[in-house]
XYZ file of C-alpha atoms in Angstrom:
630
model
C 0.000 0.000 0.000
C 1.268 3.448 -0.914
C 0.822 6.458 1.367
C 1.180 10.160 0.832
C 1.644 12.456 3.856
C 1.611 16.207 4.436
C 3.012 18.177 7.343
C 0.842 17.345 10.317
C -1.750 19.914 11.283
C -1.130 20.981 14.933
C -4.710 20.234 15.902
C -5.009 16.892 14.080
C -3.882 13.505 15.305
C -3.142 10.903 12.656
C -5.248 7.793 13.401
C -3.388 4.625 14.151
C -3.643 2.017 11.382
C -4.654 -1.527 12.209
C -1.897 -4.075 12.752
C -2.443 -5.581 9.292
C -2.488 -2.139 7.640
C 0.698 -1.169 9.458
C 2.481 -4.318 8.330
C 1.565 -3.655 4.707
C 2.470 0.022 4.969
C 5.894 -0.896 6.329
C 6.766 -2.898 3.251
C 5.190 -0.812 0.494
C 4.502 2.712 1.751
C 5.781 5.748 -0.117
C 5.416 9.018 1.794
C 6.177 12.438 0.380
C 5.199 15.975 1.319
C 2.476 17.210 -0.928
C 0.475 20.259 -1.713
C -0.995 18.252 -4.572
C -0.583 14.512 -5.163
C 2.654 13.893 -7.061
C 4.236 10.915 -8.734
C 4.777 7.808 -6.639
C 6.619 5.280 -8.782
C 6.734 1.560 -8.068
C 7.219 0.355 -11.652
C 7.617 1.560 -15.181
C 4.937 3.261 -17.266
C 4.287 1.582 -20.640
C 6.517 3.055 -23.298
C 4.090 3.985 -26.011
C 1.093 6.119 -25.265
C -0.643 3.770 -24.189
C -4.312 3.807 -23.478
C -6.358 3.003 -26.584
C -9.527 2.100 -24.676
C -11.682 4.552 -22.727
C -15.013 4.467 -20.907
C -16.822 6.764 -18.480
C -17.511 4.835 -15.288
C -20.289 6.960 -13.806
C -23.209 8.824 -15.394
C -21.867 12.253 -14.382
C -18.468 11.619 -16.010
C -16.621 12.131 -12.711
C -14.616 8.941 -13.248
C -13.043 8.004 -16.582
C -11.155 4.777 -17.099
C -8.537 4.145 -19.787
C -6.548 0.953 -20.166
C -4.080 -1.058 -22.193
C -3.462 -4.804 -22.350
C -0.076 -6.531 -22.467
C -0.468 -10.173 -23.416
C 3.299 -10.652 -23.142
C 3.298 -9.566 -19.502
C -0.271 -10.794 -18.923
C -0.982 -7.451 -17.313
C -3.567 -4.683 -17.642
C -2.436 -1.062 -17.194
C -5.181 1.214 -15.907
C -5.421 4.985 -15.907
C -8.200 6.337 -13.707
C -9.062 10.021 -14.045
C -10.945 11.411 -11.046
C -12.572 14.766 -11.702
C -13.628 16.760 -8.642
C -11.615 14.586 -6.238
C -13.059 14.720 -2.718
C -11.849 12.240 -0.111
C -11.118 9.131 -2.133
C -12.236 6.619 -4.732
C -12.506 2.865 -5.033
C -12.373 0.819 -8.213
C -12.476 -2.875 -8.871
C -14.231 -5.934 -10.245
C -16.803 -8.418 -9.055
C -18.681 -11.402 -10.394
C -21.869 -9.543 -11.436
C -21.223 -5.919 -10.472
C -22.060 -6.176 -6.797
C -20.077 -4.086 -4.285
C -20.048 -6.942 -1.799
C -17.411 -9.642 -2.271
C -15.541 -7.366 -4.679
C -11.853 -7.181 -5.592
C -10.895 -3.521 -5.095
C -8.177 -0.923 -5.169
C -8.823 2.059 -2.907
C -7.441 5.585 -2.656
C -8.612 7.231 0.557
C -7.621 9.947 2.987
C -8.025 10.306 6.710
C -7.936 14.087 6.412
C -4.167 14.309 6.809
C -2.645 11.619 4.632
C -3.724 9.769 1.502
C -3.339 6.019 1.065
C -3.522 3.647 -1.906
C -3.976 -0.094 -1.473
C -5.275 -3.404 -2.774
C -8.414 -4.361 -0.846
C -11.529 -6.523 -0.863
C -15.058 -6.221 0.459
C -16.865 -8.817 2.537
C -20.539 -9.859 2.169
C -21.640 -6.906 4.310
C -19.726 -4.426 2.121
C -16.994 -3.668 4.669
C -13.587 -3.112 3.079
C -10.440 -4.914 4.212
C -6.819 -4.555 3.191
C -5.630 -7.493 1.101
C -2.609 -9.253 2.563
C -1.335 -9.726 -1.012
C -0.907 -6.353 -2.760
C -1.374 -7.106 -6.478
C -2.450 -3.666 -7.718
C 0.817 -1.807 -8.289
C 0.738 1.977 -8.220
C 2.835 3.538 -10.973
C 1.935 7.200 -10.809
C -0.412 9.688 -9.192
C -0.548 13.277 -10.371
C -2.759 16.293 -10.682
C -3.753 17.350 -14.191
C -5.949 20.215 -15.419
C -8.777 17.668 -15.681
C -8.351 16.173 -12.222
C -6.440 13.539 -10.293
C -4.886 10.883 -12.542
C -3.936 7.462 -11.128
C -1.853 4.995 -13.117
C -1.651 1.434 -11.826
C -1.422 -2.115 -13.122
C -2.512 -5.626 -12.223
C -1.771 -9.094 -13.621
C -4.544 -11.082 -15.253
C -4.140 -13.800 -12.613
C -2.687 -13.265 -9.138
C -3.285 -16.678 -7.518
C -4.881 -14.720 -4.666
C -8.245 -16.330 -3.746
C -9.625 -12.879 -2.900
C -8.794 -11.485 -6.344
C -10.857 -11.540 -9.519
C -9.392 -13.533 -12.410
C -9.306 -11.215 -15.443
C -10.220 -13.325 -18.457
C -11.816 -13.098 -21.885
C -15.376 -11.887 -21.986
C -17.354 -9.341 -20.020
C -15.901 -7.788 -16.874
C -18.171 -6.048 -14.367
C -16.286 -2.998 -13.102
C -17.424 -1.386 -9.860
C -16.630 2.019 -8.434
C -17.328 4.161 -5.393
C -16.746 7.812 -4.529
C -15.650 8.773 -1.006
C -17.029 12.190 -0.151
C -15.504 12.463 3.335
C -12.362 11.210 5.083
C -12.348 7.897 6.942
C -10.112 7.160 9.948
C -9.012 3.811 8.463
C -9.634 1.560 5.493
C -11.735 -0.847 7.520
C -14.015 2.003 8.563
C -15.266 2.176 4.960
C -18.433 0.319 4.009
C -19.622 0.384 0.412
C -23.249 0.757 1.528
C -22.667 4.406 2.499
C -20.848 5.390 -0.710
C -21.995 6.676 -4.079
C -21.392 3.530 -6.121
C -22.129 1.993 -9.501
C -21.014 -0.507 -12.122
C -19.892 -0.511 -15.712
C -19.518 -3.494 -18.027
C -16.658 -3.808 -20.490
C -14.446 -6.292 -22.310
C -11.050 -5.570 -20.756
C -8.981 -8.100 -22.704
C -9.348 -6.725 -26.206
C -7.764 -8.876 -28.933
C -4.350 -7.765 -30.114
C -5.126 -7.624 -33.841
C -3.350 -5.448 -36.389
C -5.480 -2.948 -38.320
C -6.167 -4.164 -41.887
C -5.283 -1.966 -44.866
C -8.294 0.028 -46.030
C -9.152 0.602 -49.720
C -8.287 3.921 -51.354
C -11.808 4.365 -52.773
C -13.484 4.025 -49.390
C -16.656 6.033 -48.773
C -18.548 6.755 -45.558
C -22.176 6.795 -44.559
C -23.540 7.942 -41.204
C -26.586 6.172 -39.762
C -27.732 8.369 -36.893
C -31.034 9.435 -35.375
C -31.190 13.228 -35.594
C -31.787 15.292 -32.456
C -33.351 12.676 -30.197
C -34.722 14.082 -26.955
C -33.493 11.361 -24.596
C -36.361 10.306 -22.301
C -35.837 10.986 -18.606
C -36.032 7.314 -17.664
C -33.382 4.752 -16.814
C -33.602 2.597 -19.963
C -34.704 3.555 -23.468
C -34.295 1.711 -26.765
C -34.682 4.228 -29.591
C -35.481 3.076 -33.139
C -34.855 5.115 -36.273
C -35.467 4.120 -39.895
C -32.933 5.234 -42.492
C -32.982 4.637 -46.234
C -30.213 4.001 -48.753
C -30.231 6.187 -51.890
C -32.255 5.043 -54.901
C -30.236 2.767 -57.149
C -27.623 2.142 -54.446
C -25.450 -0.607 -55.936
C -23.862 -3.488 -54.088
C -20.951 -2.421 -51.874
C -18.807 -4.004 -49.206
C -18.697 -2.635 -45.667
C -15.054 -2.845 -44.604
C -15.192 -1.005 -41.272
C -17.525 0.854 -38.935
C -17.142 3.002 -35.843
C -19.388 4.739 -33.298
C -20.462 8.375 -33.466
C -21.344 9.501 -29.952
C -22.636 13.023 -29.385
C -20.150 14.932 -27.235
C -21.297 15.043 -23.643
C -23.442 11.927 -23.985
C -20.652 9.359 -23.612
C -22.153 8.079 -20.361
C -25.706 7.913 -21.775
C -25.164 5.951 -25.002
C -24.750 2.347 -23.902
C -24.826 0.426 -27.180
C -26.027 0.766 -30.774
C -26.906 -1.586 -33.638
C -27.743 -1.160 -37.325
C -30.122 -3.718 -38.838
C -31.135 -4.228 -42.467
C -34.819 -4.814 -43.136
C -36.230 -7.834 -44.960
C -35.873 -7.558 -48.737
C -39.463 -8.643 -49.454
C -40.838 -5.305 -48.267
C -40.709 -2.619 -50.933
C -41.203 0.099 -48.347
C -40.811 0.583 -44.601
C -42.529 3.528 -42.901
C -40.384 6.330 -41.531
C -40.095 6.180 -37.767
C -38.067 7.758 -34.974
C -39.164 6.874 -31.480
C -38.959 4.350 -28.619
C -38.708 0.790 -29.917
C -41.521 -0.295 -27.588
C -43.842 2.520 -28.693
C -47.365 1.560 -29.719
C -46.832 3.882 -32.685
C -43.950 1.791 -34.032
C -44.852 0.304 -37.448
C -45.079 -3.493 -37.459
C -42.635 -3.750 -40.351
C -39.793 -2.640 -38.077
C -40.031 -6.100 -36.513
C -38.703 -7.487 -39.817
C -35.521 -5.414 -39.668
C -33.319 -8.031 -37.976
C -30.294 -8.586 -40.215
C -27.327 -7.160 -38.279
C -24.970 -4.885 -40.234
C -23.117 -3.296 -37.320
C -23.105 -3.412 -33.522
C -21.206 -1.341 -30.975
C -21.139 -1.319 -27.172
C -19.519 0.957 -24.621
C -15.731 0.615 -24.581
C -15.489 -0.897 -28.081
C -13.327 0.644 -30.791
C -13.794 0.582 -34.563
C -14.670 -2.800 -36.098
C -12.622 -3.931 -39.133
C -13.384 -6.729 -41.569
C -10.501 -8.945 -42.707
C -8.737 -7.595 -45.813
C -10.080 -10.425 -47.966
C -13.753 -10.004 -46.989
C -16.486 -7.385 -46.670
C -20.132 -7.339 -45.640
C -22.318 -6.828 -48.706
C -25.189 -4.362 -48.669
C -27.158 -2.606 -51.401
C -27.924 -3.874 -54.870
C -30.484 -6.464 -56.059
C -32.034 -8.664 -53.405
C -31.066 -6.285 -50.622
C -33.402 -3.937 -48.764
C -32.754 -0.194 -48.953
C -34.129 0.263 -45.424
C -31.992 0.228 -42.294
C -33.017 0.382 -38.642
C -30.756 2.073 -36.100
C -31.331 1.018 -32.504
C -29.715 3.057 -29.709
C -29.797 1.952 -26.071
C -29.754 4.936 -23.697
C -28.765 4.167 -20.107
C -29.919 7.115 -18.009
C -29.894 6.051 -14.327
C -29.928 9.682 -13.155
C -33.045 10.272 -15.305
C -31.543 13.404 -16.820
C -34.110 15.586 -18.552
C -33.739 17.681 -21.702
C -30.650 15.953 -23.148
C -30.515 15.837 -26.966
C -28.572 13.172 -28.857
C -27.651 12.422 -32.467
C -25.430 9.375 -31.942
C -25.132 6.564 -34.458
C -22.703 4.454 -36.463
C -20.455 5.482 -39.344
C -20.112 2.819 -42.058
C -16.989 2.688 -44.238
C -17.661 0.955 -47.543
C -16.225 0.406 -50.989
C -17.575 -0.248 -54.484
C -14.509 -2.426 -55.173
C -15.832 -5.727 -53.928
C -13.394 -7.856 -52.009
C -12.652 -11.481 -52.774
C -15.218 -12.844 -50.314
C -18.600 -11.798 -49.049
C -18.744 -11.996 -45.281
C -21.773 -13.728 -43.809
C -23.578 -13.963 -40.492
C -24.816 -17.309 -39.224
C -27.062 -18.009 -36.216
C -25.968 -20.850 -33.930
C -27.668 -22.141 -30.803
C -31.313 -22.835 -29.998
C -34.397 -22.364 -32.147
C -36.780 -19.677 -30.829
C -39.342 -22.098 -29.436
C -41.098 -22.626 -26.094
C -40.101 -26.308 -26.019
C -36.753 -25.192 -24.564
C -37.546 -23.882 -21.084
C -35.838 -23.082 -17.792
C -37.631 -23.944 -14.537
C -38.053 -21.166 -11.962
C -35.668 -20.746 -9.020
C -32.700 -22.153 -10.966
C -29.272 -20.601 -10.385
C -27.315 -22.219 -13.235
C -29.559 -24.127 -15.646
C -27.871 -25.047 -18.941
C -29.516 -25.385 -22.355
C -27.541 -26.486 -25.415
C -28.113 -26.085 -29.139
C -26.325 -27.878 -31.959
C -25.188 -27.179 -35.482
C -24.697 -30.797 -36.464
C -22.166 -32.556 -38.639
C -24.834 -33.427 -41.240
C -25.778 -29.772 -41.621
C -22.208 -28.518 -42.038
C -21.473 -31.437 -44.386
C -24.378 -30.420 -46.588
C -24.121 -26.620 -46.415
C -20.430 -25.661 -46.166
C -17.996 -25.538 -49.100
C -15.215 -28.154 -49.220
C -12.666 -25.568 -48.084
C -14.824 -24.636 -45.090
C -15.522 -21.214 -43.603
C -13.542 -18.921 -41.311
C -15.154 -17.310 -38.254
C -13.503 -14.013 -37.283
C -16.065 -12.387 -34.973
C -18.974 -13.328 -32.750
C -21.919 -11.759 -30.942
C -23.469 -13.733 -28.093
C -27.123 -13.170 -27.250
C -29.644 -14.151 -24.602
C -32.472 -12.325 -22.886
C -32.652 -11.292 -19.231
C -31.785 -14.530 -17.405
C -28.647 -15.428 -19.431
C -25.429 -15.594 -17.373
C -22.925 -17.586 -19.466
C -22.595 -18.440 -23.162
C -20.037 -20.607 -24.919
C -19.679 -22.067 -28.429
C -17.276 -24.961 -28.988
C -16.158 -26.531 -32.265
C -15.998 -30.342 -32.350
C -14.404 -32.528 -34.990
C -14.083 -36.325 -35.207
C -15.681 -36.790 -31.805
C -13.440 -34.317 -29.975
C -13.958 -30.748 -28.876
C -11.193 -28.920 -30.740
C -11.419 -25.268 -29.748
C -13.589 -22.601 -28.208
C -15.145 -20.234 -30.745
C -16.308 -17.688 -28.162
C -16.895 -17.840 -24.435
C -18.211 -15.391 -21.862
C -18.414 -16.714 -18.303
C -19.607 -13.325 -17.014
C -22.057 -12.635 -19.816
C -24.629 -9.900 -19.285
C -27.731 -9.422 -21.462
C -27.227 -5.695 -20.882
C -23.846 -5.702 -22.651
C -23.836 -7.264 -26.110
C -21.320 -6.410 -28.805
C -19.730 -7.987 -31.856
C -16.303 -9.128 -30.680
C -13.336 -9.853 -32.874
C -11.878 -13.265 -32.107
C -8.242 -13.423 -31.045
C -7.802 -16.268 -33.510
C -9.794 -17.056 -36.650
C -11.658 -20.368 -36.255
C -11.952 -22.546 -39.369
C -15.026 -24.771 -39.655
C -14.944 -27.681 -42.113
C -17.748 -29.837 -43.540
C -18.654 -32.455 -40.954
C -17.705 -30.279 -37.967
C -20.134 -29.691 -35.110
C -20.730 -26.329 -33.377
C -22.151 -26.646 -29.857
C -23.608 -23.563 -28.139
C -24.531 -23.692 -24.453
C -26.222 -21.003 -22.364
C -26.470 -20.868 -18.589
C -29.495 -19.166 -17.019
C -30.409 -17.809 -13.594
C -34.155 -17.736 -12.889
C -33.796 -17.334 -9.123
C -36.228 -14.407 -9.060
C -38.960 -16.082 -11.152
C -41.962 -18.130 -10.074
C -42.913 -19.611 -13.462
C -40.908 -21.458 -16.093
C -39.140 -19.241 -18.633
C -39.803 -20.565 -22.118
C -37.920 -19.838 -25.317
C -39.249 -17.173 -27.655
C -38.941 -13.640 -28.962
C -40.372 -11.788 -25.946
C -37.971 -10.069 -23.547
C -39.313 -12.201 -20.663
C -38.814 -15.326 -22.770
C -35.340 -16.657 -23.525
C -32.896 -17.136 -26.361
C -29.514 -18.811 -26.769
C -27.743 -17.497 -29.862
C -24.275 -16.920 -31.199
C -24.232 -14.718 -34.314
C -20.939 -15.727 -35.904
C -19.358 -13.510 -38.574
C -17.458 -15.502 -41.160
C -16.322 -15.798 -44.764
C -16.866 -16.897 -47.479
C -20.624 -16.424 -47.242
C -22.730 -19.546 -47.816
C -26.464 -20.152 -48.121
C -26.480 -21.435 -44.537
C -27.873 -18.666 -42.318
C -29.323 -20.591 -39.385
C -27.948 -23.775 -37.846
C -29.845 -24.496 -34.625
C -31.699 -27.196 -32.776
C -34.406 -27.840 -30.186
C -35.618 -30.910 -28.352
C -38.142 -33.002 -30.271
C -41.671 -31.877 -29.360
C -42.944 -35.456 -29.198
C -40.487 -36.295 -26.445
C -41.406 -33.125 -24.595
C -45.034 -34.275 -24.576
C -43.884 -37.573 -23.098
C -42.294 -35.502 -20.324
C -45.577 -33.725 -19.580
C -47.420 -37.056 -19.468
C -44.772 -38.403 -17.069
C -45.104 -35.356 -14.834
C -48.876 -35.754 -14.832
C -48.583 -39.411 -13.908
C -46.156 -39.011 -11.008
C -47.532 -35.831 -9.440
C -50.744 -35.326 -7.559
C -51.276 -31.923 -9.170
C -52.962 -31.931 -12.532
C -50.755 -31.003 -15.501
C -52.713 -30.019 -18.567
C -51.473 -32.164 -21.441
C -54.533 -31.891 -23.613
C -53.929 -30.988 -27.298
C -55.556 -27.593 -26.829
C -52.987 -26.467 -24.239
C -49.965 -24.560 -25.488
C -46.464 -25.553 -24.417
C -46.093 -22.391 -22.248
C -49.378 -23.283 -20.498
C -48.161 -26.821 -19.942
C -44.905 -25.592 -18.423
C -46.859 -23.126 -16.254
C -48.823 -26.006 -14.720
C -45.764 -28.116 -13.803
C -45.124 -28.358 -10.032
C -41.383 -27.667 -9.859
C -40.197 -30.271 -7.370
C -36.752 -31.850 -7.639
C -38.083 -34.846 -9.592
C -39.651 -32.725 -12.331
C -36.558 -30.540 -12.556
C -34.191 -33.481 -12.873
C -36.333 -35.267 -15.453
C -36.440 -32.106 -17.598
C -32.643 -31.815 -17.399
C -32.352 -35.452 -18.447
C -34.779 -34.887 -21.318
C -32.726 -31.996 -22.673
C -29.561 -34.063 -22.247
C -30.657 -37.303 -23.897
C -33.765 -36.877 -26.053
C -33.550 -36.601 -29.870
C -33.416 -33.134 -31.348
C -35.159 -31.362 -34.175
C -32.516 -29.773 -36.378
C -33.004 -26.489 -38.253
C -30.467 -26.214 -41.067
C -31.850 -23.195 -42.917
C -30.935 -21.133 -45.944
C -31.266 -17.349 -45.918
C -34.608 -17.837 -47.659
C -35.774 -19.733 -44.530
C -35.947 -22.942 -46.631
C -34.288 -25.894 -44.911
C -31.456 -27.847 -46.438
C -32.643 -31.339 -47.290
C -30.557 -33.293 -44.815
C -31.796 -36.822 -45.429
C -29.348 -38.690 -43.231
C -29.672 -39.058 -39.466
C -28.630 -36.056 -37.421
C -25.835 -37.119 -35.083
C -25.641 -35.250 -31.818
C -22.410 -35.608 -29.924
C -21.871 -36.307 -26.251
C -24.728 -37.819 -24.276
C -27.187 -36.859 -27.018
C -28.663 -39.146 -29.584
C -29.251 -39.928 -33.221
C -32.452 -38.678 -34.841
C -33.956 -37.675 -38.164
C -34.478 -34.023 -39.081
C -38.098 -33.198 -38.304
C -38.748 -36.899 -37.535
C -36.566 -38.093 -34.671
C -36.165 -41.770 -34.039
C -38.563 -42.891 -31.294
C -35.861 -44.907 -29.522
C -32.722 -42.777 -29.016
C -29.381 -44.503 -29.344
C -26.367 -42.879 -27.659
C -23.600 -41.892 -30.033
C -19.926 -41.946 -29.072
C -20.728 -42.159 -25.352
C -17.498 -42.688 -23.440
C -15.461 -41.995 -26.575
C -16.527 -38.342 -26.510
C -13.482 -36.241 -25.666
C -13.965 -32.795 -24.089
C -11.686 -29.916 -24.940
C -8.489 -29.900 -22.886
C -7.825 -26.366 -21.673
C -4.314 -25.086 -20.858
C -3.139 -25.694 -17.305
C -3.481 -22.490 -15.273
C -0.468 -20.925 -13.643
C -1.979 -21.441 -10.206
C -4.390 -24.016 -8.765
C -7.848 -23.954 -10.303
C -10.217 -21.504 -8.699
C -13.418 -19.773 -9.752
C -13.126 -16.433 -11.524
C -14.220 -14.781 -8.331
C -14.003 -16.354 -4.911
C -16.650 -15.276 -2.441
C -14.669 -15.032 0.776
C -16.142 -15.477 4.268
C -16.257 -12.538 6.633
């Protein structure tokens, strides 16, 4: 822990630190006289200027975080700018953005001296000094904008109280100390102004592709939106390509955020409307407005997506995303998510996305393919589940039929669930073995979805299998959550961006409906409560009548793990590929026919199924975040 001290005020006694604080101070303290906070060096600042990523942490813009990633050193360098510094600040990470059980670094003052240290919070929110100081202070200085702290931390510290920084979403937490505290352990997060921000810290280290000389730009932005004074707003705006707009390739896009609204604009997406509609009504308003034209619901083809903290998105030099020309809609829908927890009134915004495109078509068209589960209520999550897993398959028969002999190359991915999703992973399997992870987010949040460049391009060959699993938490729900399009229903999707484009646009599965009906009959037979299994009852109604005891829960898990599946191997026209051979599902799943599963499932591979072997960690295995006892 680092400490700064000033000349003692005659009337002020410096509080005694606790024994543990004193021991840490003895080994790591740096004390200097200060009128303002000055540099306190315990390491070297990265050579090049070094902070390509920036996000505002709080809605007022008091705290701004910048960072850089060194994969060689397996270290993240942070720069935290504190405007209007009062009596201290805390910053850190936790499993889901809670301030309890958080891994923290704290700068605080007791009114006479300022201290900096690695800390953690217990389940009651009380802060404690960490016996292992893994946040290393590099510099602290005053700037015209405010107090600037530069510090670093390894990805993994082997400290059970520390958060393991890994790929995927990281929930950052912060707190502002408005008055001095006599000691670190006198601070409780419950009395602070606190908040959270979600971000992908470990950005891929990918070189910027060369851009074409004839590149043009197009801005898709909603003009002069009066941001509603409510916490969450999704704003929809219809834009139109010029008449006769020929086919082009999008090679890059970047966000346009109205100055001053950086903390309000949470994420943005541009969708292309369905080509079968010759016109789409003009609209600019909340996406859930009753005045929204129905045709906006058919604008679902993603062209661009950005989320807070993301930089410009580049396509590989050999591929571009086609838009315009015959068979392509001229209508685009911009969707902007405003996050306004302070319910600020009267703020105007014209944010959007700038597309960079070229008329010189690249060698390959890029495509977007949906993996995971079909949007159907037959895939459901019981209530009061903390980590219920559903899995969807893109089977070997589908990839054998639909992919070119040379295969495809996945370079980016966007994971998607609705409100109860907590984890998402897609794995590629070949010859009965899981070969590599396509994308994984163990701290996934439905409130933070972006297209992410993969660190390594994943090649998928004919006969490969893509397995997408989603983990859900329905602890706050009293009824089953069924699959579907509604926000209170669920999805499990990975939109993979790849090249060369094929006719395959959707490769998903769901449990066979016949076997699900057998489940309802079984539940009805073994439970005293009546479960409506009559033909007139819908699947959601049937799930709503299930008494969720341990037997019914376990049987449903077994059904999803072993019953035959219905495979959807669809072209962009929504017509299915004619896969005539049995659909083989790896692992504990079974063999079945597309649309007509075999009535008696036969396990395939069984014990021969080989899971993916992950690299051995540098320290003993531990969860990403360890909830420590008081």
